[in-house]
Amino acid sequence: MANLGIPQNTIEILQKYKFVFQKKFGQNFLIDTHVLEKIIDAAGIGKEDMVLEIGPGIGTMTQYLAEAARKVVAVEIDKNLIPILHETLQGYDNVKIIQGDILKVDISRLVEEENGGKPIKVVANLPYYITTPIIMGLFEGNVPIESITVMVQKEVADRMQVGPGSKDYGALSLAVQYYAEPYIAANVPPNCFMPRPNVGSAVIRLTRHKTPPVDVKNPELMFKLIRASFNQRRKTLQNGLNNSQELQFTKEQIAEAIGRAGLPAAVRGEALTLEQFAKLANVFSELTE
Ligand code: SAM
């Protein structure tokens, strides 16, 4: 089958099937062989790997993945793309296409069935409207994963990798960095897609930590503290935690915990590192034991 990374080949297959782009599914297909090679490279795919591709579209990246990996499982929501995928991927016997919504697929079961439960690599040019739920679902669902290499909106990639002091720093930065080591592999302009998105994009690789970088007794509590801190960015940490619906600590407990964690009384949540949030969560755990 012709390489769909070449724009003319993508146009031909779209016309053959009279395909109509669905905005609601975030459909922007890659038409740049250089970017496709970069993604495969950044993902570090080898012949022993099973890859989960989210949203294969017409199969452009799937072709590259099938060449590099042992096995590719691709989950696509749009029923109209399934017959196209069967044509564009017919030369490969190591690709399995599943029609469905990735947010509803039991990925752990899939990994068990297709890879004997061994960690997989996730590679995708993600639909931008559900980037965060997809990534957090993969991490929080405890799916056996080695790395996630994805194309996302440029701003989202930036948010995932920054630390305190940046306006982009927030709950997503901390959540991603708790689970993985982020690395931005490429910036990708709109003209590499069909149709062109109205935002810049970036390829980010998230390599899952073997053990979390911080020692926190109750991660769920830490994430509640993080959400409370960033919900009210301009408030002090003390006020942010006090006003949270998710937390039931008294004003006195909050003041004591902030002190015991070695933080200044008027500190803002957005100034805290992951280590400091972990420490604060552990102090709260001790206080309420
Ligand atoms: N991988 C292709 C490429 O690089 O050209 C297409 C990428 S396009 C940005 C995103 C793809 O995800 C589309 O094919 C879209 O139909 C699919 N998609 C959107 N929402 C999805 C969902 N919830 N589950 C699975 N696939 C989804």
PDB file of C-alpha atoms and ligand atoms in Angstrom:
ATOM      1  CA  MET A   1       0.000   0.000   0.000  1.00  0.00           C
ATOM      2  CA  ALA A   2       1.211   3.508  -0.851  1.00  0.00           C
ATOM      3  CA  ASN A   3       2.751   5.589   1.951  1.00  0.00           C
ATOM      4  CA  LEU A   4      -0.058   7.805   3.273  1.00  0.00           C
ATOM      5  CA  GLY A   5       2.469  10.255   4.720  1.00  0.00           C
ATOM      6  CA  ILE A   6       2.724  11.557   1.159  1.00  0.00           C
ATOM      7  CA  PRO A   7      -0.139  14.076   0.800  1.00  0.00           C
ATOM      8  CA  GLN A   8      -1.255  12.907  -2.670  1.00  0.00           C
ATOM      9  CA  ASN A   9      -1.819   9.345  -1.395  1.00  0.00           C
ATOM     10  CA  THR A  10      -3.933  10.609   1.507  1.00  0.00           C
ATOM     11  CA  ILE A  11      -6.021  12.745  -0.866  1.00  0.00           C
ATOM     12  CA  GLU A  12      -6.577   9.769  -3.181  1.00  0.00           C
ATOM     13  CA  ILE A  13      -7.838   7.432  -0.473  1.00  0.00           C
ATOM     14  CA  LEU A  14     -10.083  10.121   1.042  1.00  0.00           C
ATOM     15  CA  GLN A  15     -11.635  10.788  -2.369  1.00  0.00           C
ATOM     16  CA  LYS A  16     -12.041   7.098  -3.157  1.00  0.00           C
ATOM     17  CA  TYR A  17     -14.134   6.626  -0.005  1.00  0.00           C
ATOM     18  CA  LYS A  18     -15.764  10.091  -0.165  1.00  0.00           C
ATOM     19  CA  PHE A  19     -14.605  10.556   3.417  1.00  0.00           C
ATOM     20  CA  VAL A  20     -16.098  13.483   5.339  1.00  0.00           C
ATOM     21  CA  PHE A  21     -13.973  14.835   8.227  1.00  0.00           C
ATOM     22  CA  GLN A  22     -15.731  14.847  11.589  1.00  0.00           C
ATOM     23  CA  LYS A  23     -14.742  17.863  13.644  1.00  0.00           C
ATOM     24  CA  LYS A  24     -16.210  16.349  16.815  1.00  0.00           C
ATOM     25  CA  PHE A  25     -13.608  13.526  16.621  1.00  0.00           C
ATOM     26  CA  GLY A  26     -10.631  15.899  16.324  1.00  0.00           C
ATOM     27  CA  GLN A  27      -9.634  14.540  12.916  1.00  0.00           C
ATOM     28  CA  ASN A  28      -6.400  16.046  11.603  1.00  0.00           C
ATOM     29  CA  PHE A  29      -4.436  13.506   9.599  1.00  0.00           C
ATOM     30  CA  LEU A  30      -0.656  13.633   9.368  1.00  0.00           C
ATOM     31  CA  ILE A  31       0.765  14.256   5.901  1.00  0.00           C
ATOM     32  CA  ASP A  32       4.490  14.613   6.588  1.00  0.00           C
ATOM     33  CA  THR A  33       6.854  11.644   6.335  1.00  0.00           C
ATOM     34  CA  HIS A  34       9.564  13.472   8.270  1.00  0.00           C
ATOM     35  CA  VAL A  35       7.279  13.996  11.289  1.00  0.00           C
ATOM     36  CA  LEU A  36       6.103  10.389  11.113  1.00  0.00           C
ATOM     37  CA  GLU A  37       9.698   9.134  11.214  1.00  0.00           C
ATOM     38  CA  LYS A  38      10.417  11.437  14.160  1.00  0.00           C
ATOM     39  CA  ILE A  39       7.495  10.002  16.152  1.00  0.00           C
ATOM     40  CA  ILE A  40       8.564   6.387  15.542  1.00  0.00           C
ATOM     41  CA  ASP A  41      12.113   7.337  16.491  1.00  0.00           C
ATOM     42  CA  ALA A  42      11.067   9.147  19.676  1.00  0.00           C
ATOM     43  CA  ALA A  43       8.891   6.197  20.707  1.00  0.00           C
ATOM     44  CA  GLY A  44      11.865   3.841  20.338  1.00  0.00           C
ATOM     45  CA  ILE A  45       9.786   1.017  18.871  1.00  0.00           C
ATOM     46  CA  GLY A  46      11.492  -2.356  18.417  1.00  0.00           C
ATOM     47  CA  LYS A  47      10.510  -5.745  17.036  1.00  0.00           C
ATOM     48  CA  GLU A  48       9.643  -7.033  20.515  1.00  0.00           C
ATOM     49  CA  ASP A  49       7.120  -4.266  21.231  1.00  0.00           C
ATOM     50  CA  MET A  50       3.360  -4.222  21.291  1.00  0.00           C
ATOM     51  CA  VAL A  51       2.037  -0.784  20.440  1.00  0.00           C
ATOM     52  CA  LEU A  52      -1.403   0.594  21.207  1.00  0.00           C
ATOM     53  CA  GLU A  53      -2.350   3.291  18.728  1.00  0.00           C
ATOM     54  CA  ILE A  54      -5.217   5.569  19.698  1.00  0.00           C
ATOM     55  CA  GLY A  55      -7.131   6.977  16.716  1.00  0.00           C
ATOM     56  CA  PRO A  56      -5.365   5.534  13.648  1.00  0.00           C
ATOM     57  CA  GLY A  57      -7.442   7.670  11.240  1.00  0.00           C
ATOM     58  CA  ILE A  58      -6.763   6.300   7.746  1.00  0.00           C
ATOM     59  CA  GLY A  59      -3.760   4.315   9.022  1.00  0.00           C
ATOM     60  CA  THR A  60      -0.925   6.691   8.162  1.00  0.00           C
ATOM     61  CA  MET A  61       1.115   6.213  11.343  1.00  0.00           C
ATOM     62  CA  THR A  62      -0.162   2.654  11.714  1.00  0.00           C
ATOM     63  CA  GLN A  63       1.815   1.728   8.584  1.00  0.00           C
ATOM     64  CA  TYR A  64       5.016   3.016  10.178  1.00  0.00           C
ATOM     65  CA  LEU A  65       4.230   1.312  13.499  1.00  0.00           C
ATOM     66  CA  ALA A  66       3.481  -2.003  11.794  1.00  0.00           C
ATOM     67  CA  GLU A  67       6.895  -1.900  10.115  1.00  0.00           C
ATOM     68  CA  ALA A  68       8.713  -1.242  13.392  1.00  0.00           C
ATOM     69  CA  ALA A  69       6.767  -3.225  16.027  1.00  0.00           C
ATOM     70  CA  ARG A  70       5.894  -6.839  16.690  1.00  0.00           C
ATOM     71  CA  LYS A  71       2.215  -6.061  17.025  1.00  0.00           C
ATOM     72  CA  VAL A  72      -0.034  -2.993  16.718  1.00  0.00           C
ATOM     73  CA  VAL A  73      -3.508  -2.700  18.198  1.00  0.00           C
ATOM     74  CA  ALA A  74      -5.318   0.382  16.881  1.00  0.00           C
ATOM     75  CA  VAL A  75      -8.548   1.716  18.398  1.00  0.00           C
ATOM     76  CA  GLU A  76     -10.618   4.026  16.188  1.00  0.00           C
ATOM     77  CA  ILE A  77     -13.996   5.530  17.119  1.00  0.00           C
ATOM     78  CA  ASP A  78     -15.179   6.569  13.636  1.00  0.00           C
ATOM     79  CA  LYS A  79     -17.016   3.677  11.924  1.00  0.00           C
ATOM     80  CA  ASN A  80     -16.488   5.300   8.515  1.00  0.00           C
ATOM     81  CA  LEU A  81     -12.717   4.841   8.855  1.00  0.00           C
ATOM     82  CA  ILE A  82     -12.813   1.082   9.449  1.00  0.00           C
ATOM     83  CA  PRO A  83     -13.209   0.009   5.782  1.00  0.00           C
ATOM     84  CA  ILE A  84     -10.453   2.482   4.838  1.00  0.00           C
ATOM     85  CA  LEU A  85      -8.133   1.020   7.484  1.00  0.00           C
ATOM     86  CA  HIS A  86      -8.790  -2.493   6.188  1.00  0.00           C
ATOM     87  CA  GLU A  87      -7.605  -1.372   2.775  1.00  0.00           C
ATOM     88  CA  THR A  88      -4.603   0.748   3.812  1.00  0.00           C
ATOM     89  CA  LEU A  89      -3.295  -1.878   6.246  1.00  0.00           C
ATOM     90  CA  GLN A  90      -4.052  -5.018   4.255  1.00  0.00           C
ATOM     91  CA  GLY A  91      -0.378  -5.741   3.658  1.00  0.00           C
ATOM     92  CA  TYR A  92       0.298  -6.178   7.392  1.00  0.00           C
ATOM     93  CA  ASP A  93      -0.565  -9.290   9.396  1.00  0.00           C
ATOM     94  CA  ASN A  94       0.513  -7.772  12.733  1.00  0.00           C
ATOM     95  CA  VAL A  95      -2.196  -5.099  13.009  1.00  0.00           C
ATOM     96  CA  LYS A  96      -5.481  -5.489  14.861  1.00  0.00           C
ATOM     97  CA  ILE A  97      -8.144  -2.816  14.348  1.00  0.00           C
ATOM     98  CA  ILE A  98     -10.768  -2.273  17.028  1.00  0.00           C
ATOM     99  CA  GLN A  99     -13.713   0.039  16.463  1.00  0.00           C
ATOM    100  CA  GLY A 100     -14.604   1.842  19.682  1.00  0.00           C
ATOM    101  CA  ASP A 101     -14.114   4.724  22.086  1.00  0.00           C
ATOM    102  CA  ILE A 102     -10.680   4.489  23.742  1.00  0.00           C
ATOM    103  CA  LEU A 103     -12.138   5.910  26.965  1.00  0.00           C
ATOM    104  CA  LYS A 104     -14.407   2.865  27.201  1.00  0.00           C
ATOM    105  CA  VAL A 105     -11.950   0.143  26.175  1.00  0.00           C
ATOM    106  CA  ASP A 106     -10.604  -2.138  28.934  1.00  0.00           C
ATOM    107  CA  ILE A 107      -6.952  -1.534  28.059  1.00  0.00           C
ATOM    108  CA  SER A 108      -5.542  -3.681  30.866  1.00  0.00           C
ATOM    109  CA  ARG A 109      -7.473  -6.642  29.485  1.00  0.00           C
ATOM    110  CA  LEU A 110      -6.219  -5.872  26.007  1.00  0.00           C
ATOM    111  CA  VAL A 111      -2.615  -5.866  27.279  1.00  0.00           C
ATOM    112  CA  GLU A 112      -3.237  -9.178  29.021  1.00  0.00           C
ATOM    113  CA  GLU A 113      -4.699 -10.785  25.888  1.00  0.00           C
ATOM    114  CA  GLU A 114      -2.332  -9.309  23.318  1.00  0.00           C
ATOM    115  CA  ASN A 115       0.941  -9.005  25.239  1.00  0.00           C
ATOM    116  CA  GLY A 116       0.673 -11.475  28.125  1.00  0.00           C
ATOM    117  CA  GLY A 117       0.352  -8.541  30.543  1.00  0.00           C
ATOM    118  CA  LYS A 118       3.828  -7.170  29.689  1.00  0.00           C
ATOM    119  CA  PRO A 119       4.145  -3.359  29.449  1.00  0.00           C
ATOM    120  CA  ILE A 120       3.219  -1.843  26.096  1.00  0.00           C
ATOM    121  CA  LYS A 121       4.077   1.397  24.313  1.00  0.00           C
ATOM    122  CA  VAL A 122       1.309   3.829  23.449  1.00  0.00           C
ATOM    123  CA  VAL A 123       1.786   5.941  20.336  1.00  0.00           C
ATOM    124  CA  ALA A 124      -0.801   8.354  18.971  1.00  0.00           C
ATOM    125  CA  ASN A 125      -1.594  11.532  17.169  1.00  0.00           C
ATOM    126  CA  LEU A 126      -4.260  12.256  19.763  1.00  0.00           C
ATOM    127  CA  PRO A 127      -7.674  13.778  19.249  1.00  0.00           C
ATOM    128  CA  TYR A 128      -7.020  17.040  21.145  1.00  0.00           C
ATOM    129  CA  TYR A 129     -10.471  17.304  22.729  1.00  0.00           C
ATOM    130  CA  ILE A 130      -9.715  14.361  25.048  1.00  0.00           C
ATOM    131  CA  THR A 131      -5.927  14.501  25.520  1.00  0.00           C
ATOM    132  CA  THR A 132      -5.999  14.821  29.303  1.00  0.00           C
ATOM    133  CA  PRO A 133      -8.638  12.147  30.063  1.00  0.00           C
ATOM    134  CA  ILE A 134      -6.804   9.687  27.786  1.00  0.00           C
ATOM    135  CA  ILE A 135      -3.382  10.233  29.381  1.00  0.00           C
ATOM    136  CA  MET A 136      -4.636  10.358  32.965  1.00  0.00           C
ATOM    137  CA  GLY A 137      -6.821   7.297  32.315  1.00  0.00           C
ATOM    138  CA  LEU A 138      -3.763   5.339  31.160  1.00  0.00           C
ATOM    139  CA  PHE A 139      -1.713   6.340  34.214  1.00  0.00           C
ATOM    140  CA  GLU A 140      -4.397   6.152  36.882  1.00  0.00           C
ATOM    141  CA  GLY A 141      -5.880   2.946  35.509  1.00  0.00           C
ATOM    142  CA  ASN A 142      -2.577   1.186  36.264  1.00  0.00           C
ATOM    143  CA  VAL A 143      -2.326  -0.117  32.731  1.00  0.00           C
ATOM    144  CA  PRO A 144       1.085  -1.807  32.195  1.00  0.00           C
ATOM    145  CA  ILE A 145       2.797   0.871  30.111  1.00  0.00           C
ATOM    146  CA  GLU A 146       6.446   1.568  29.321  1.00  0.00           C
ATOM    147  CA  SER A 147       5.952   4.871  27.540  1.00  0.00           C
ATOM    148  CA  ILE A 148       3.382   7.102  25.882  1.00  0.00           C
ATOM    149  CA  THR A 149       4.539   9.033  22.797  1.00  0.00           C
ATOM    150  CA  VAL A 150       1.875  11.398  21.576  1.00  0.00           C
ATOM    151  CA  MET A 151       1.167  14.378  19.402  1.00  0.00           C
ATOM    152  CA  VAL A 152      -0.685  16.959  21.485  1.00  0.00           C
ATOM    153  CA  GLN A 153      -1.443  20.649  21.352  1.00  0.00           C
ATOM    154  CA  LYS A 154       1.822  22.583  21.881  1.00  0.00           C
ATOM    155  CA  GLU A 155       0.505  24.368  25.002  1.00  0.00           C
ATOM    156  CA  VAL A 156      -0.488  21.052  26.562  1.00  0.00           C
ATOM    157  CA  ALA A 157       2.974  19.586  25.929  1.00  0.00           C
ATOM    158  CA  ASP A 158       4.487  22.646  27.620  1.00  0.00           C
ATOM    159  CA  ARG A 159       2.168  22.264  30.625  1.00  0.00           C
ATOM    160  CA  MET A 160       3.187  18.645  31.029  1.00  0.00           C
ATOM    161  CA  GLN A 161       6.891  19.357  31.339  1.00  0.00           C
ATOM    162  CA  VAL A 162       7.230  22.639  33.283  1.00  0.00           C
ATOM    163  CA  GLY A 163       7.948  23.201  36.977  1.00  0.00           C
ATOM    164  CA  PRO A 164       7.000  25.938  39.477  1.00  0.00           C
ATOM    165  CA  GLY A 165       7.526  29.516  38.363  1.00  0.00           C
ATOM    166  CA  SER A 166       5.909  29.111  34.951  1.00  0.00           C
ATOM    167  CA  LYS A 167       2.366  30.244  34.159  1.00  0.00           C
ATOM    168  CA  ASP A 168       1.867  26.847  32.502  1.00  0.00           C
ATOM    169  CA  TYR A 169       2.594  24.956  35.739  1.00  0.00           C
ATOM    170  CA  GLY A 170      -0.477  23.263  37.142  1.00  0.00           C
ATOM    171  CA  ALA A 171      -2.261  20.082  38.174  1.00  0.00           C
ATOM    172  CA  LEU A 172      -1.488  18.431  34.807  1.00  0.00           C
ATOM    173  CA  SER A 173       2.275  19.095  35.167  1.00  0.00           C
ATOM    174  CA  LEU A 174       2.309  17.485  38.608  1.00  0.00           C
ATOM    175  CA  ALA A 175       0.133  14.529  37.642  1.00  0.00           C
ATOM    176  CA  VAL A 176       2.225  13.735  34.565  1.00  0.00           C
ATOM    177  CA  GLN A 177       5.536  14.157  36.405  1.00  0.00           C
ATOM    178  CA  TYR A 178       4.387  11.924  39.271  1.00  0.00           C
ATOM    179  CA  TYR A 179       3.882   9.074  36.815  1.00  0.00           C
ATOM    180  CA  ALA A 180       6.448   9.781  34.096  1.00  0.00           C
ATOM    181  CA  GLU A 181       9.485  11.601  32.764  1.00  0.00           C
ATOM    182  CA  PRO A 182       8.377  14.009  30.010  1.00  0.00           C
ATOM    183  CA  TYR A 183      10.484  14.832  26.960  1.00  0.00           C
ATOM    184  CA  ILE A 184       9.390  17.040  24.057  1.00  0.00           C
ATOM    185  CA  ALA A 185      10.734  15.394  20.889  1.00  0.00           C
ATOM    186  CA  ALA A 186       9.466  17.811  18.223  1.00  0.00           C
ATOM    187  CA  ASN A 187       7.362  20.860  17.511  1.00  0.00           C
ATOM    188  CA  VAL A 188       5.007  20.362  14.600  1.00  0.00           C
ATOM    189  CA  PRO A 189       3.383  23.206  12.618  1.00  0.00           C
ATOM    190  CA  PRO A 190      -0.249  23.091  11.335  1.00  0.00           C
ATOM    191  CA  ASN A 191       0.781  22.517   7.701  1.00  0.00           C
ATOM    192  CA  CYS A 192       1.842  18.936   8.525  1.00  0.00           C
ATOM    193  CA  PHE A 193      -1.832  17.962   8.882  1.00  0.00           C
ATOM    194  CA  MET A 194      -4.921  17.668   6.725  1.00  0.00           C
ATOM    195  CA  PRO A 195      -7.042  19.610   7.520  1.00  0.00           C
ATOM    196  CA  ARG A 196      -4.775  22.086   9.326  1.00  0.00           C
ATOM    197  CA  PRO A 197      -5.528  22.514  13.031  1.00  0.00           C
ATOM    198  CA  ASN A 198      -5.654  26.108  14.278  1.00  0.00           C
ATOM    199  CA  VAL A 199      -3.061  25.422  16.988  1.00  0.00           C
ATOM    200  CA  GLY A 200       0.585  24.385  17.015  1.00  0.00           C
ATOM    201  CA  SER A 201       1.384  20.802  17.997  1.00  0.00           C
ATOM    202  CA  ALA A 202       4.220  18.941  19.684  1.00  0.00           C
ATOM    203  CA  VAL A 203       5.334  15.353  20.092  1.00  0.00           C
ATOM    204  CA  ILE A 204       5.921  14.464  23.724  1.00  0.00           C
ATOM    205  CA  ARG A 205       7.231  11.198  25.133  1.00  0.00           C
ATOM    206  CA  LEU A 206       6.247  10.239  28.674  1.00  0.00           C
ATOM    207  CA  THR A 207       8.462   7.466  30.005  1.00  0.00           C
ATOM    208  CA  ARG A 208       6.774   5.841  32.937  1.00  0.00           C
ATOM    209  CA  HIS A 209       8.737   5.879  36.224  1.00  0.00           C
ATOM    210  CA  LYS A 210       9.482   2.387  37.529  1.00  0.00           C
ATOM    211  CA  THR A 211       8.923   3.744  41.027  1.00  0.00           C
ATOM    212  CA  PRO A 212       7.321   7.134  41.753  1.00  0.00           C
ATOM    213  CA  PRO A 213       9.867   9.963  42.164  1.00  0.00           C
ATOM    214  CA  VAL A 214       8.390  10.916  45.542  1.00  0.00           C
ATOM    215  CA  ASP A 215       7.399   8.840  48.513  1.00  0.00           C
ATOM    216  CA  VAL A 216       3.793   9.650  49.310  1.00  0.00           C
ATOM    217  CA  LYS A 217       1.625   7.539  51.604  1.00  0.00           C
ATOM    218  CA  ASN A 218      -1.681   8.619  50.132  1.00  0.00           C
ATOM    219  CA  PRO A 219      -1.381   9.754  46.487  1.00  0.00           C
ATOM    220  CA  GLU A 220      -5.136  10.374  46.275  1.00  0.00           C
ATOM    221  CA  LEU A 221      -4.870  12.919  49.093  1.00  0.00           C
ATOM    222  CA  MET A 222      -1.862  14.542  47.405  1.00  0.00           C
ATOM    223  CA  PHE A 223      -3.836  15.001  44.195  1.00  0.00           C
ATOM    224  CA  LYS A 224      -6.733  16.529  46.143  1.00  0.00           C
ATOM    225  CA  LEU A 225      -4.276  19.024  47.666  1.00  0.00           C
ATOM    226  CA  ILE A 226      -2.880  19.771  44.209  1.00  0.00           C
ATOM    227  CA  ARG A 227      -6.312  20.356  42.689  1.00  0.00           C
ATOM    228  CA  ALA A 228      -7.328  22.593  45.603  1.00  0.00           C
ATOM    229  CA  SER A 229      -4.148  24.658  45.231  1.00  0.00           C
ATOM    230  CA  PHE A 230      -4.586  25.296  41.514  1.00  0.00           C
ATOM    231  CA  ASN A 231      -8.347  25.829  41.556  1.00  0.00           C
ATOM    232  CA  GLN A 232      -7.654  29.169  43.162  1.00  0.00           C
ATOM    233  CA  ARG A 233      -4.319  30.065  41.731  1.00  0.00           C
ATOM    234  CA  ARG A 234      -4.031  33.545  43.184  1.00  0.00           C
ATOM    235  CA  LYS A 235      -5.023  32.554  46.707  1.00  0.00           C
ATOM    236  CA  THR A 236      -2.569  31.399  49.330  1.00  0.00           C
ATOM    237  CA  LEU A 237      -2.186  27.662  49.863  1.00  0.00           C
ATOM    238  CA  GLN A 238      -3.911  28.099  53.238  1.00  0.00           C
ATOM    239  CA  ASN A 239      -7.027  29.653  51.630  1.00  0.00           C
ATOM    240  CA  GLY A 240      -7.031  27.287  48.669  1.00  0.00           C
ATOM    241  CA  LEU A 241      -7.085  24.222  50.945  1.00  0.00           C
ATOM    242  CA  ASN A 242      -9.620  25.848  53.248  1.00  0.00           C
ATOM    243  CA  ASN A 243     -12.062  26.586  50.412  1.00  0.00           C
ATOM    244  CA  SER A 244     -11.832  23.146  48.800  1.00  0.00           C
ATOM    245  CA  GLN A 245     -14.991  21.034  48.665  1.00  0.00           C
ATOM    246  CA  GLU A 246     -12.849  17.902  48.423  1.00  0.00           C
ATOM    247  CA  LEU A 247     -10.964  18.438  51.703  1.00  0.00           C
ATOM    248  CA  GLN A 248     -12.368  18.508  55.216  1.00  0.00           C
ATOM    249  CA  PHE A 249      -9.450  19.857  57.277  1.00  0.00           C
ATOM    250  CA  THR A 250      -9.965  22.640  59.818  1.00  0.00           C
ATOM    251  CA  LYS A 251      -8.219  25.991  59.450  1.00  0.00           C
ATOM    252  CA  GLU A 252      -5.995  25.069  62.390  1.00  0.00           C
ATOM    253  CA  GLN A 253      -5.015  21.707  60.905  1.00  0.00           C
ATOM    254  CA  ILE A 254      -4.140  23.387  57.596  1.00  0.00           C
ATOM    255  CA  ALA A 255      -1.981  26.039  59.279  1.00  0.00           C
ATOM    256  CA  GLU A 256      -0.224  23.373  61.339  1.00  0.00           C
ATOM    257  CA  ALA A 257       0.414  21.133  58.327  1.00  0.00           C
ATOM    258  CA  ILE A 258       1.848  24.000  56.264  1.00  0.00           C
ATOM    259  CA  GLY A 259       4.197  24.829  59.129  1.00  0.00           C
ATOM    260  CA  ARG A 260       5.233  21.220  59.723  1.00  0.00           C
ATOM    261  CA  ALA A 261       5.930  20.797  56.007  1.00  0.00           C
ATOM    262  CA  GLY A 262       8.451  23.633  56.368  1.00  0.00           C
ATOM    263  CA  LEU A 263       6.512  26.052  54.149  1.00  0.00           C
ATOM    264  CA  PRO A 264       5.968  29.781  54.766  1.00  0.00           C
ATOM    265  CA  ALA A 265       2.450  30.570  56.081  1.00  0.00           C
ATOM    266  CA  ALA A 266       1.605  32.819  53.104  1.00  0.00           C
ATOM    267  CA  VAL A 267       2.975  30.502  50.394  1.00  0.00           C
ATOM    268  CA  ARG A 268       0.920  30.044  47.222  1.00  0.00           C
ATOM    269  CA  GLY A 269       0.160  26.518  46.019  1.00  0.00           C
ATOM    270  CA  GLU A 270       1.555  27.247  42.586  1.00  0.00           C
ATOM    271  CA  ALA A 271       5.033  27.699  44.111  1.00  0.00           C
ATOM    272  CA  LEU A 272       5.225  24.128  45.445  1.00  0.00           C
ATOM    273  CA  THR A 273       7.258  21.374  43.806  1.00  0.00           C
ATOM    274  CA  LEU A 274       6.060  17.776  43.563  1.00  0.00           C
ATOM    275  CA  GLU A 275       8.330  16.923  46.519  1.00  0.00           C
ATOM    276  CA  GLN A 276       6.697  19.649  48.609  1.00  0.00           C
ATOM    277  CA  PHE A 277       3.180  18.491  47.749  1.00  0.00           C
ATOM    278  CA  ALA A 278       4.218  14.941  48.689  1.00  0.00           C
ATOM    279  CA  LYS A 279       5.624  16.143  52.005  1.00  0.00           C
ATOM    280  CA  LEU A 280       2.485  18.173  52.721  1.00  0.00           C
ATOM    281  CA  ALA A 281       0.274  15.159  51.957  1.00  0.00           C
ATOM    282  CA  ASN A 282       2.351  12.998  54.304  1.00  0.00           C
ATOM    283  CA  VAL A 283       2.048  15.606  57.093  1.00  0.00           C
ATOM    284  CA  PHE A 284      -1.754  15.671  56.649  1.00  0.00           C
ATOM    285  CA  SER A 285      -1.804  11.860  56.744  1.00  0.00           C
ATOM    286  CA  GLU A 286       0.126  11.912  60.065  1.00  0.00           C
ATOM    287  CA  LEU A 287      -2.108  14.643  61.522  1.00  0.00           C
ATOM    288  CA  THR A 288      -5.277  12.675  60.867  1.00  0.00           C
ATOM    289  CA  GLU A 289      -4.011   9.177  61.724  1.00  0.00           C
TER     290      GLU A 289
HETATM  291  N1  SAM B   1      -3.460   8.783  13.543  1.00  0.00           N
HETATM  292  C1  SAM B   1      -4.041   9.527  12.442  1.00  0.00           C
HETATM  293  C2  SAM B   1      -2.993  10.415  11.826  1.00  0.00           C
HETATM  294  O1  SAM B   1      -1.987  10.654  12.497  1.00  0.00           O
HETATM  295  O2  SAM B   1      -3.154  10.853  10.712  1.00  0.00           O
HETATM  296  C3  SAM B   1      -5.275  10.338  12.881  1.00  0.00           C
HETATM  297  C4  SAM B   1      -5.087  11.296  14.031  1.00  0.00           C
HETATM  298  S1  SAM B   1      -6.466  12.341  14.356  1.00  0.00           S
HETATM  299  C5  SAM B   1      -5.668  13.699  15.160  1.00  0.00           C
HETATM  300  C6  SAM B   1      -7.290  11.594  15.747  1.00  0.00           C
HETATM  301  C7  SAM B   1      -8.006  10.288  15.449  1.00  0.00           C
HETATM  302  O3  SAM B   1      -8.609   9.818  16.676  1.00  0.00           O
HETATM  303  C8  SAM B   1      -9.140  10.386  14.445  1.00  0.00           C
HETATM  304  O4  SAM B   1      -9.034   9.337  13.525  1.00  0.00           O
HETATM  305  C9  SAM B   1     -10.421  10.255  15.293  1.00  0.00           C
HETATM  306  O5  SAM B   1     -11.514   9.706  14.569  1.00  0.00           O
HETATM  307  C10 SAM B   1      -9.927   9.352  16.418  1.00  0.00           C
HETATM  308  N2  SAM B   1     -10.686   9.465  17.683  1.00  0.00           N
HETATM  309  C11 SAM B   1     -11.320  10.560  18.187  1.00  0.00           C
HETATM  310  N3  SAM B   1     -11.883  10.291  19.378  1.00  0.00           N
HETATM  311  C12 SAM B   1     -11.586   8.988  19.658  1.00  0.00           C
HETATM  312  C13 SAM B   1     -11.918   8.122  20.740  1.00  0.00           C
HETATM  313  N4  SAM B   1     -12.629   8.543  21.781  1.00  0.00           N
HETATM  314  N5  SAM B   1     -11.475   6.840  20.697  1.00  0.00           N
HETATM  315  C14 SAM B   1     -10.737   6.390  19.622  1.00  0.00           C
HETATM  316  N6  SAM B   1     -10.409   7.173  18.577  1.00  0.00           N
HETATM  317  C15 SAM B   1     -10.829   8.445  18.584  1.00  0.00           C
END
